[in-house]
C-alpha atoms as one frame of an Amber mdcrd trajectory, in Angstrom:
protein
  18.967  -4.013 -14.750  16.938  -6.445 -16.438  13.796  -6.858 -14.832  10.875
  -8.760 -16.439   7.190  -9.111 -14.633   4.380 -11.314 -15.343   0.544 -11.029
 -14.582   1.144 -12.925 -11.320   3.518 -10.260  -9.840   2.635  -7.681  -7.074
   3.966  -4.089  -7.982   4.194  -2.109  -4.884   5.636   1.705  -5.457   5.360
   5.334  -4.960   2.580   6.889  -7.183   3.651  10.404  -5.697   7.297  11.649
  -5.765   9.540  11.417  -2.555  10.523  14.706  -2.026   8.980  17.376   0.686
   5.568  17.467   0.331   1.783  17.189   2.217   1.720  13.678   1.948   3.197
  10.452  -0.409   1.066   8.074  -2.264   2.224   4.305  -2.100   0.299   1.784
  -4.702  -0.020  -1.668  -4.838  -1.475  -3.852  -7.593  -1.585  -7.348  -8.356
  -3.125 -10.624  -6.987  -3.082 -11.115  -3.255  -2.321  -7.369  -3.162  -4.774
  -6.819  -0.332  -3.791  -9.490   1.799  -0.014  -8.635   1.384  -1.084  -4.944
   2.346  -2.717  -6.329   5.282  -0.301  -7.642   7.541   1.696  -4.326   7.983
  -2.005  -2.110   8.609  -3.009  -1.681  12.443  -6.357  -3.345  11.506  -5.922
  -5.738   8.715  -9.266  -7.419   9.273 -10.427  -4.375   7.818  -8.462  -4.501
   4.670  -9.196  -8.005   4.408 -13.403  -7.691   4.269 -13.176  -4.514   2.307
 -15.665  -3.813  -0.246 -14.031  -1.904  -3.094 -13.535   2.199  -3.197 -13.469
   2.407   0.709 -10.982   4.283   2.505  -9.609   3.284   6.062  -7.646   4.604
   8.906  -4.721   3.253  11.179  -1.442   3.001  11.219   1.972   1.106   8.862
   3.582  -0.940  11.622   6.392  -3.071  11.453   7.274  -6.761  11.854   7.354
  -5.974  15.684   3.782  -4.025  15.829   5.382  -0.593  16.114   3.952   2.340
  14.337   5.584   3.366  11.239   3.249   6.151  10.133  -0.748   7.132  10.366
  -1.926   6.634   7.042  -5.186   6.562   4.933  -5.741   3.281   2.976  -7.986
   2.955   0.377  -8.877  -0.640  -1.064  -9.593  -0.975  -4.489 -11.257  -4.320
  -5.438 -10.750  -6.026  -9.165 -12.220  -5.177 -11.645 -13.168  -2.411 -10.903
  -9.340  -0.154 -10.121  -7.417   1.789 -12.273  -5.398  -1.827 -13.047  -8.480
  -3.907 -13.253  -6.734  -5.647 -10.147  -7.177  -5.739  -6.480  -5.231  -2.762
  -6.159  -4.270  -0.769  -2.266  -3.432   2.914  -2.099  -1.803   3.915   1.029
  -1.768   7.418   1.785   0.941   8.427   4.288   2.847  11.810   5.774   4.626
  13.497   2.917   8.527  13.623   2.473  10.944  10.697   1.843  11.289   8.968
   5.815   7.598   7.672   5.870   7.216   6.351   2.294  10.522   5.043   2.387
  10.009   3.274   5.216   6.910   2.126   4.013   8.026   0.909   0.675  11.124
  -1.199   2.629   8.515  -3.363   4.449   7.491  -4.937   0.596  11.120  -5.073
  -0.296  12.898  -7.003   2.146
């Protein structure tokens, strides 16, 4: 595979390995990174007026509404993140099934 990226790219993956566990780490960084997080959170206004270093509570849905998992999402706001990017942190149920479902909603 020959994959190149460029500063304007959005890097959504796992941070935490998919394999049984407490719970799965899913991190986003890049421009637009909090609105493209937004759509798929229960309350995405919330995302959307988030300060940096604030954590949030709901639900991953789907393209149809329907709850994927009950996560913890913490917002990270540029420059100030581990990137020095907007940068999202989703924190879901552990194992492969949430994350993975999780991670297909930024690859289709």
């Amino acid at each position: 595979m020959n994959a190149s990226y460029t500063a304007d790219d959005l890097i959504v993956a796992p941070a935490t390995a998919l394999t049984r566990s407490a719970l799965a780490v899913i991190r986003g960084s890049g421009p637009k990174c909090v609105e493209t997080f937004a759509p798929v959170f229960s309350r995405p206004e919330i995302l959307t007026q988030s300060k940096g270093n604030r954590v949030h509570y709901g639900w991953i849905v789907d393209k149809e509404g329907s709850p994927i998992d009950e996560v913890l999402v913490t917002v990270f706001r540029a420059p100030a993140s581990y990137t020095g990017e907007d940068a999202v942190e989703v924190s879901c149920h552990g194992g492969s099934m949430a994350a993975s479902k999780i991670l297909e909603l930024f690859h289709q």
